[in-house]
XYZ file of C-alpha atoms in Angstrom:
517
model
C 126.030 135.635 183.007
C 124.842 136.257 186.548
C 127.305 138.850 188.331
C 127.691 138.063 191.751
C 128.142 141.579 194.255
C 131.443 141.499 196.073
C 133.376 143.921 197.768
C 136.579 145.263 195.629
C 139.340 148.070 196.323
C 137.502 150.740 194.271
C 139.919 152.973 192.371
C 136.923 154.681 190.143
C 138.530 153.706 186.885
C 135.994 153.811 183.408
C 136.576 150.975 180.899
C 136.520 151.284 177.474
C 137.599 148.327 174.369
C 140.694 147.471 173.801
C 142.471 144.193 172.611
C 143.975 141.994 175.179
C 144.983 138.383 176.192
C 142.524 136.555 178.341
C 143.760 134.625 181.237
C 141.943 132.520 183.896
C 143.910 132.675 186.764
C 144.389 129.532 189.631
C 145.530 130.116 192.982
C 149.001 131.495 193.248
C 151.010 128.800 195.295
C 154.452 130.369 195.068
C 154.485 134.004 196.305
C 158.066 134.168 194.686
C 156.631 133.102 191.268
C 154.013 135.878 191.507
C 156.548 138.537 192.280
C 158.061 137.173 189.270
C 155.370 137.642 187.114
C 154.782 141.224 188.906
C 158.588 141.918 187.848
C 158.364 141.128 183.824
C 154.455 143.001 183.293
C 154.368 146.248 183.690
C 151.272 146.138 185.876
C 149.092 149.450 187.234
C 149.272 149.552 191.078
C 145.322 150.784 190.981
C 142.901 148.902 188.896
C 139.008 148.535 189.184
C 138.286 144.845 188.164
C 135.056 143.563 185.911
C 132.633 141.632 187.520
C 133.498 138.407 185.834
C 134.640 135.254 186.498
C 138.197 135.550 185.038
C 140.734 138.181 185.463
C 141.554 140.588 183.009
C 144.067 143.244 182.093
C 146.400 144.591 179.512
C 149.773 143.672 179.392
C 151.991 146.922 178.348
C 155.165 145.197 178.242
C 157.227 142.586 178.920
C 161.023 142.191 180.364
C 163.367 138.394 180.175
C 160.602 136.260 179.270
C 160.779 134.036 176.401
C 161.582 136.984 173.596
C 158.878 137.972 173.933
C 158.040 141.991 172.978
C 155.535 144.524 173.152
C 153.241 144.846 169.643
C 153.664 147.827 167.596
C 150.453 149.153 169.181
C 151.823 148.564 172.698
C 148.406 146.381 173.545
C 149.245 142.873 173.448
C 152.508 140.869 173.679
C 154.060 139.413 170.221
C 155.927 136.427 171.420
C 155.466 132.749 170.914
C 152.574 131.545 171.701
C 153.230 128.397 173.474
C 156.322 130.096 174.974
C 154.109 132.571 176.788
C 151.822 129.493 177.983
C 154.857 127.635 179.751
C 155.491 131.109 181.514
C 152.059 130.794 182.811
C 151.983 127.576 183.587
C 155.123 128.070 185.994
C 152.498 130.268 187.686
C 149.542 128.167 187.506
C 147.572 129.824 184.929
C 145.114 127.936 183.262
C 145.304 128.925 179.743
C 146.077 132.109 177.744
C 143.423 133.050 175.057
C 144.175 135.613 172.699
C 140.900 137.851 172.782
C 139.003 140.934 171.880
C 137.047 141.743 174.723
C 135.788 145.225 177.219
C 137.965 146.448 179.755
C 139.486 149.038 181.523
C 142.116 151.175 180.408
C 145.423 151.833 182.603
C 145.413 155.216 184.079
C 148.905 155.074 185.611
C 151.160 152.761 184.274
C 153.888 151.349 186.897
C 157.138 150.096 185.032
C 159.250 147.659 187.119
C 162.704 147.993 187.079
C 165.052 145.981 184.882
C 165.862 142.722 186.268
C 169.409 141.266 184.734
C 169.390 137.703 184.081
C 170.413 135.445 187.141
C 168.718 137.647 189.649
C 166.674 136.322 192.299
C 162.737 137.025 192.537
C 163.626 139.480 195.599
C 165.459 142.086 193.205
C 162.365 143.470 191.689
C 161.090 146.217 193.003
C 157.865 148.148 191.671
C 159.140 151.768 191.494
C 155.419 152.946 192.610
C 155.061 152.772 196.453
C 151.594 150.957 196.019
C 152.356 148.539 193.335
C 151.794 146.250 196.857
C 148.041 146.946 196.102
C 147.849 144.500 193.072
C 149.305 141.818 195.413
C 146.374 141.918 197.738
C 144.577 142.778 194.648
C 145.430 139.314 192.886
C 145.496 136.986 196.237
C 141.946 138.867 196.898
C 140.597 137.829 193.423
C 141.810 134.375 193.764
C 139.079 133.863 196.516
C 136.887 135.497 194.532
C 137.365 133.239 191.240
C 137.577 130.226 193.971
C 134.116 130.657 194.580
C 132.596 131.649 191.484
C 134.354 129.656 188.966
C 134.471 125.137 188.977
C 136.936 123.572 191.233
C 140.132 122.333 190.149
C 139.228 118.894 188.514
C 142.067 115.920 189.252
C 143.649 114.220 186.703
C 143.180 110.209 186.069
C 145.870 108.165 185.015
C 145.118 104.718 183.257
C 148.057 102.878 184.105
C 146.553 99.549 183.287
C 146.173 100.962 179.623
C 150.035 100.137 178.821
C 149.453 96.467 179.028
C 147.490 96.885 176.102
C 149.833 99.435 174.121
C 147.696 102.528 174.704
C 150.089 105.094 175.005
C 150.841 108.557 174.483
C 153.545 109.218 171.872
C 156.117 108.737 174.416
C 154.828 105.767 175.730
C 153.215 107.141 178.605
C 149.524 106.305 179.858
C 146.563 108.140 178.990
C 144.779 110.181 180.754
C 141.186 112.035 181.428
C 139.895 114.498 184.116
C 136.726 113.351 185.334
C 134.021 115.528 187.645
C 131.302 113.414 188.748
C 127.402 114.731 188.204
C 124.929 115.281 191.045
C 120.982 116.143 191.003
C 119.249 115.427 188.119
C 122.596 115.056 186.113
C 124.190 111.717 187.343
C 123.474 109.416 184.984
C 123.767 111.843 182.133
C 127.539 112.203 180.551
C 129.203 114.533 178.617
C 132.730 113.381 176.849
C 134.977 115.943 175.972
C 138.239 115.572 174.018
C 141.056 117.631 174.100
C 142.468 119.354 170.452
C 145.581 120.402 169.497
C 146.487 119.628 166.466
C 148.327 116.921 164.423
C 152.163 115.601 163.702
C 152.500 115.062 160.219
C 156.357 113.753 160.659
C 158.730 112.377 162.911
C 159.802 115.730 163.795
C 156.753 117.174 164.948
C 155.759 114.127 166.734
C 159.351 113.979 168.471
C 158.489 117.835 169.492
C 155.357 116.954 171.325
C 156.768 113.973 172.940
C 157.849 116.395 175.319
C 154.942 118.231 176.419
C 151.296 118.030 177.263
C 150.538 117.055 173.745
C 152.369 113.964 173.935
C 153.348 112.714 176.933
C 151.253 112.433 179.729
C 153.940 113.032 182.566
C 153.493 116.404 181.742
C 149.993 117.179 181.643
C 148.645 119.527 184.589
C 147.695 117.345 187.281
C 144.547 119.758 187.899
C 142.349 121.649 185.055
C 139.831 124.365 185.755
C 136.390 123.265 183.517
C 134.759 126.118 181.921
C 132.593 126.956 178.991
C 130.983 123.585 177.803
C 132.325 121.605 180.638
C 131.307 124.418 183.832
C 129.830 122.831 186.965
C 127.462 126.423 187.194
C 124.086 126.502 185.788
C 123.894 130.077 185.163
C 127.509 129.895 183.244
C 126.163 125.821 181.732
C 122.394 125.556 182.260
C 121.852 122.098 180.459
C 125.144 119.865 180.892
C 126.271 121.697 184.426
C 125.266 118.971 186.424
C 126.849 116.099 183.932
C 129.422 114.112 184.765
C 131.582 116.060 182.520
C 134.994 114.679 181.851
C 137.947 115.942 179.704
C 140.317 113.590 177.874
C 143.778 114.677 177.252
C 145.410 114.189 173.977
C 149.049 113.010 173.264
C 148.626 110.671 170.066
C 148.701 113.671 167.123
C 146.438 111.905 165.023
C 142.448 112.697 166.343
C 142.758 109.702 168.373
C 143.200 107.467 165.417
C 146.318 105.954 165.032
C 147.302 102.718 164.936
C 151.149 101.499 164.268
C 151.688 98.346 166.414
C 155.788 98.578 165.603
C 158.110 101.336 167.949
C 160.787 103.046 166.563
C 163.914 102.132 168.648
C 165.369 105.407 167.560
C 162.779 108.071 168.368
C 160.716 105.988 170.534
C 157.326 106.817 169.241
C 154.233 105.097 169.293
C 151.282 106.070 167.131
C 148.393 104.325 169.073
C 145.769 107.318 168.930
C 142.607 104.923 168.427
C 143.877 102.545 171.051
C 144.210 105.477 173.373
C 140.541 106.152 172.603
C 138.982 102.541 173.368
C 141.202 102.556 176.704
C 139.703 105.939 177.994
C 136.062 104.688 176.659
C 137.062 101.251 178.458
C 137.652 103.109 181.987
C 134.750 105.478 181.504
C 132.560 102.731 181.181
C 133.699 101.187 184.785
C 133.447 104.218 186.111
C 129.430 104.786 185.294
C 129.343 106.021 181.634
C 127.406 102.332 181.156
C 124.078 103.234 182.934
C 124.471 106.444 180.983
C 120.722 107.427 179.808
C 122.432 110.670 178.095
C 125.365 111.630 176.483
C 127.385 113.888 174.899
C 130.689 113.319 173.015
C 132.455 116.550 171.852
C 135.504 118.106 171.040
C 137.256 121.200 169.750
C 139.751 121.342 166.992
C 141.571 118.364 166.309
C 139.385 116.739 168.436
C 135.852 117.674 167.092
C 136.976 116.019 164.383
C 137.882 112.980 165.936
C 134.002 114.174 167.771
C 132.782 113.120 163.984
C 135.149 110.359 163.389
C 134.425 108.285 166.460
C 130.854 109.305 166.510
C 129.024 106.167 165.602
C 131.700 104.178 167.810
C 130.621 106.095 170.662
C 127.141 105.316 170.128
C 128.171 101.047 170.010
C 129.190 101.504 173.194
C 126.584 102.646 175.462
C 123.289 100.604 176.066
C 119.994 100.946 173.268
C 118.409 103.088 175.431
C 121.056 106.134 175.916
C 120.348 109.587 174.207
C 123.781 109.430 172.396
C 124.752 112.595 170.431
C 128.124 114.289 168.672
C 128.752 117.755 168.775
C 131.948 118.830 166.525
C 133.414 122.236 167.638
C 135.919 123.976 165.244
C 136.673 120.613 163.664
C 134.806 120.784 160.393
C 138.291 121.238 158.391
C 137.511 121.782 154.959
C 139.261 120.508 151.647
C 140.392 123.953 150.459
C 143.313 125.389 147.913
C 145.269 127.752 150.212
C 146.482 131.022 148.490
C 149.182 129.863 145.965
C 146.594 127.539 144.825
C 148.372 124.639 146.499
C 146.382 121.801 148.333
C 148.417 122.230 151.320
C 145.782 120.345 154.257
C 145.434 117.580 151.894
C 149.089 117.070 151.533
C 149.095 117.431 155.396
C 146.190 115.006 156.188
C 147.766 112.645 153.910
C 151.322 112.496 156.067
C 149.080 112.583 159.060
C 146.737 109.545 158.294
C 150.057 107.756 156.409
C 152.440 108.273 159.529
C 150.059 107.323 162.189
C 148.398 104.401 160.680
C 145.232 105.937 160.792
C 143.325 104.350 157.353
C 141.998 101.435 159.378
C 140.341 103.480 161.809
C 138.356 105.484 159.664
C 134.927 105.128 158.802
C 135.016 101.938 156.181
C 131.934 103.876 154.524
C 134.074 106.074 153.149
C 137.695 104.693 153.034
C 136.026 101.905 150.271
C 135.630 104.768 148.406
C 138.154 107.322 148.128
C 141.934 107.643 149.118
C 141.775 107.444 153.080
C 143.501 110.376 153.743
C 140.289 112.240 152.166
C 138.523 110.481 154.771
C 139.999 113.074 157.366
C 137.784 115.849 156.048
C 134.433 116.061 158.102
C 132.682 116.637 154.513
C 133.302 113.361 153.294
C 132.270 111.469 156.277
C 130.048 114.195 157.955
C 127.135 112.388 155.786
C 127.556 109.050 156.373
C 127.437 109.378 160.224
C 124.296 108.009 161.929
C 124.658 109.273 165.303
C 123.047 112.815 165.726
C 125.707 115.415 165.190
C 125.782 119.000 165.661
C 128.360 121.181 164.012
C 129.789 124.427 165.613
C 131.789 126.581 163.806
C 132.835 129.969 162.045
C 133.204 130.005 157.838
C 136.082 132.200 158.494
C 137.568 129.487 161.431
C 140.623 131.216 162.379
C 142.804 128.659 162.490
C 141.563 127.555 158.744
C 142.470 131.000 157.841
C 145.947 130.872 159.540
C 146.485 127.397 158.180
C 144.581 125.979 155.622
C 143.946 129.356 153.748
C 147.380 131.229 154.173
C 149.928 128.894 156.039
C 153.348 130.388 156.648
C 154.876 128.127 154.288
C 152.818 129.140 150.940
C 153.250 133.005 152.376
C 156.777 133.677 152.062
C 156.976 137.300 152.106
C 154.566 137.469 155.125
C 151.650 139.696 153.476
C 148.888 137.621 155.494
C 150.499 138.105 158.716
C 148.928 140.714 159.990
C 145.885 140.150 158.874
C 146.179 136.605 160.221
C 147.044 138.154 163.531
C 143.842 140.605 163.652
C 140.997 140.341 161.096
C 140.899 144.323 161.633
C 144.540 144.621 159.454
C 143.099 142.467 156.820
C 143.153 144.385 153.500
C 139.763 144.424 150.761
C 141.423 141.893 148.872
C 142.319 139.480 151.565
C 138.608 139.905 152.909
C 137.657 139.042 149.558
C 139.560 135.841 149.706
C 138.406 135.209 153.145
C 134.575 135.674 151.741
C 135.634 133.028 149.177
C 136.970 130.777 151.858
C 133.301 130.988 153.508
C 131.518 130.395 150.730
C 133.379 127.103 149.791
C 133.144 126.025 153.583
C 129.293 126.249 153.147
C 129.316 124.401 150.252
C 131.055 121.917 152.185
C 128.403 121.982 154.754
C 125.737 120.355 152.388
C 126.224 116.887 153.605
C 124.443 117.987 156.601
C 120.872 118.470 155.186
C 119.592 115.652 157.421
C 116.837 117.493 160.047
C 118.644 115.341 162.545
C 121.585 117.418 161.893
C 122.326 120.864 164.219
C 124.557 123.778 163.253
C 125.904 127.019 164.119
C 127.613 128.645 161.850
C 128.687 131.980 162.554
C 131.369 134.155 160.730
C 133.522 135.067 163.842
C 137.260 134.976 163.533
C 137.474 132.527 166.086
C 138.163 128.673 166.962
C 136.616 126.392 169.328
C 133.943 128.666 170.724
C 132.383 126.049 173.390
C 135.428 125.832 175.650
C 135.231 129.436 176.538
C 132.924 130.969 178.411
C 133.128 134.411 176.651
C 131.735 132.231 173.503
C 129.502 129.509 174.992
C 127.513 131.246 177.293
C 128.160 135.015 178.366
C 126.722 138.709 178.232
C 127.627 139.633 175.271
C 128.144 136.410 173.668
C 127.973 135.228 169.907
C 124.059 134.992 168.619
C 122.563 133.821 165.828
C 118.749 133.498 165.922
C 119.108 136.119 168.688
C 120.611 132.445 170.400
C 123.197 131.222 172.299
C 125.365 128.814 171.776
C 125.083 127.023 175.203
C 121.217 127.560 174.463
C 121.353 126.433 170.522
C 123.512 123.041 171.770
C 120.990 122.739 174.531
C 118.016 122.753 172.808
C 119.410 121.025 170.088
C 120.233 118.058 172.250
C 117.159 117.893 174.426
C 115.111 117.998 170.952
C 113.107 121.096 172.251
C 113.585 122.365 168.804
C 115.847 122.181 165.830
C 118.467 124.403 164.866
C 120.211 125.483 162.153
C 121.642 128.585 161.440
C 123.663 130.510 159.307
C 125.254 133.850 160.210
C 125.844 136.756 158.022
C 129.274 137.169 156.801
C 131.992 139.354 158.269
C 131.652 142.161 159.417
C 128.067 141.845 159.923
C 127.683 140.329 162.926
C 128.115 141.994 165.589
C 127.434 140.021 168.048
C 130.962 138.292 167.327
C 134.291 137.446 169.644
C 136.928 137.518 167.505
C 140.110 136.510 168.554
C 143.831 138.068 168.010
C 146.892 136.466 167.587
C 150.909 136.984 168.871
């Protein structure tokens, strides 16, 4: 990436690796909330920061927040995960990405005092006279990332979509974030859906009726776009100028679900694929129809639905339109986990059963085999028309965590560590792991067509084209001594065709792979 010059405190401090959490920081609004925040890390009151365009820096422990508590190692925090992330958002933090990047190490670590429960934000007090250097520090960066990274991007609410029963799990509206294109860009369109997951039960689904993932009154009003979805052309160089919008995901099913009766005891609706045609519906009005490119992708849950509602994507738009799919960490694969079990078909199966999902699948496939089968990219991944581009690691990390070695089938907790960082992974469990890849290439075979793209790396990562570290960055994940903004790019434009396959772990070195609370 291009590093932009700027004036910083200089406190002449070397960096070196270590393993941290990656946060991209928004403005601080509440000067109590960041005292707060100040209070529970123990933060250094002298720092040099990287020239990048997010903030990073090691957090050595943690006081009151969440039970959470510092690692054995004393690098990262081991806490819930999505605990953490509501701390964060209280402070208007983007996201929280566990990571293995460079950085600086802490010369001089300032420890805040203990703060008992019930105390106001004023009772901290950093016991080192300049710990008021990381205030103007932080406020100081903020400007900084203001003007280097993509403006906070407004959230769209289709209320009109009720009328028609497209609602989140809760019963709330969907929702998209929208920023428009300019220059060469504005009638081109990328689509990007949100992932997280599925509910396979009323349970789960009654869990994420309460946040982000299922309701939409909860959803940040504001996201910052980066990786795939940055407004920069140095950070973005082909889809920068897109209209580039985000759609938020509440229905737990890839946008597929389809139960017209409500539950008058947990009040959930399962209306995923209505939820889908509404967005597509508003998109339309607002330009997507004189689109002469486009672009749908998603990570995770969502590059599969990327797959799934592929050809569907292409109906829509006029004859004309350059209409391509690109699938990011969603090519789940059919795999035994380690007791031998078939634990993600047994999931998929409650997933597609619960949500109502069989009629929304591709009828090429559902005619014949069971439909929940039909949820695995390599069944379908063929019969797809629509150009589609696959990006994704054989050793997927959250494959590994879940489809491979899932908490349930691991009783006695020998795979969590190594599930936590590929680095504590035994031989044998990297021998299992090798396995895993060589099955999810083997499930890759349906993709022979030329008009088929793919990256395949062996990083222990997931969804590597929402971040900028893994989309487009110096150092960045290669294959063909490419990028992956540049191997999407090209891909699309048809300046060449790519696929690649990367060596297995640990022979890439180019690779970002990520660690886990």
């Amino acid at each position: 990436m291009t590093m932009h010059k700027r004036s910083f405190p200089n406190n002449g401090l070397a960096y070196s690796s270590i393993d941290i959490f990656r946060v991209h920081t928004y403005m601080f609004h509440d000067i109590f909330l960041l005292r707060k925040l100040l209070c529970l890390l123990s933060i250094p009151s002298s720092t040099s920061p990287t020239m990048l365009s997010s903030f990073q820096f090691s957090f050595q422990t943690i006081r009151h927040a969440n039970n959470c508590k510092l690692s054995s190692s004393g690098i990262y925090i081991v806490c819930p995960l999505l605990q953490l992330s509501a701390l964060l958002d209280n402070l208007n933090f983007e996201a929280i990405y566990p990571l293995s990047l460079n950085l600086h190490p802490i010369r001089r670590s300032v420890k805040p005092t203990h703060v008992a429960s019930g105390e106001d934000e004023g009772s901290c007090r950093m016991l080192d006279v300049r710990g008021h250097q990381w205030l103007y520090f932080l406020v100081y960066l903020q400007t900084f990332l203001r003007a280097d990274a993509s403006p906070d991007v407004p959230i769209t609410i289709i209320h009109d979509a009720v009328n028609a029963g497209a609602v989140c799990l809760d019963g709330s509206p969907p929702a998209y974030h929208l920023d428009r294109g300019f220059g060469s860009g504005i009638n081109s369109w990328l689509v990007h859906m949100e992932g997280g997951g599925w509910c396979n039960d009323l349970a789960t689904c009654l869990r994420r009726k309460t946040n982000r993932l299922g309701s939409s009154t909860v959803m940040e009003r504001e996201l910052r776009f980066i990786g795939i979805l940055n407004h920069r052309g140095q950070s973005n160089p082909d889809f920068h100028n897109w209209n580039r919008v985000k759609i938020r995901y509440c229905d737990g099913s890839s946008f597929t679900g389809d139960v017209e009766g409500v539950n008058n005891t947990t009040n959930l609706h399962f209306r995923g694929a209505r939820v889908w045609l509404a967005v597509m519906e508003d998109l339309l009005k607002q330009g997507l129809n004189n689109a002469e490119n486009a672009l749908l992708s998603g990570c995770s849950s969502a590059g599969l639905a990327s797959i799934l509602h592929c050809d569907s994507f292409r109906a829509l738009l006029p004859m004309g339109t350059k209409v391509k799919c690109l699938s990011d960490g969603g090519y789940f694969i059919n795999a035994k986990d380690i007791s031998g079990a078939p634990h993600i078909q047994n999931y998929f199966d409650e997933v597609v059963t619960l949500h109502g999902s069989a009629k929304n699948l591709p009828s090429s496939c559902t005619s014949r085999m069971q439909p929940s089968l039909c949820f695995f990219p390599q069944n379908i991944a063929g019969l797809i028309r629509t150009p589609l581009f696959i990006l994704n690691s054989a050793i997927d990390s959250w494959q590994i965590r879940s489809v491979l070695a899932p908490a349930d089938n691991d009783p006695l907790g020998t795979w969590k560590a190594c599930k936590t960082d590929i680095k504590n992974c035994s031989t044998n469990q990297l021998q299992i792991m090798q396995g895993f890849r060589l099955d999810f290439l083997e499930a890759l075979k349906p993709l022979s067509s030329p008009a088929r793209g793919f990256f395949i790396n062996s990083c222990y990562a997931h969804c590597q084209a929402e971040l900028t570290e893994t989309w487009l960055n110096n150092p960045s994940p290669l294959l063909d001594n490419t990028t992956i903004a540049k191997a999407v790019g090209d891909w699309f434009y048809d300046r060449r065709p790519f696929q690649e396959i990367g060596f297995p772990y640990p022979c890439d070195s180019t690779c970002v792979n990520f660690i886990y609370p």
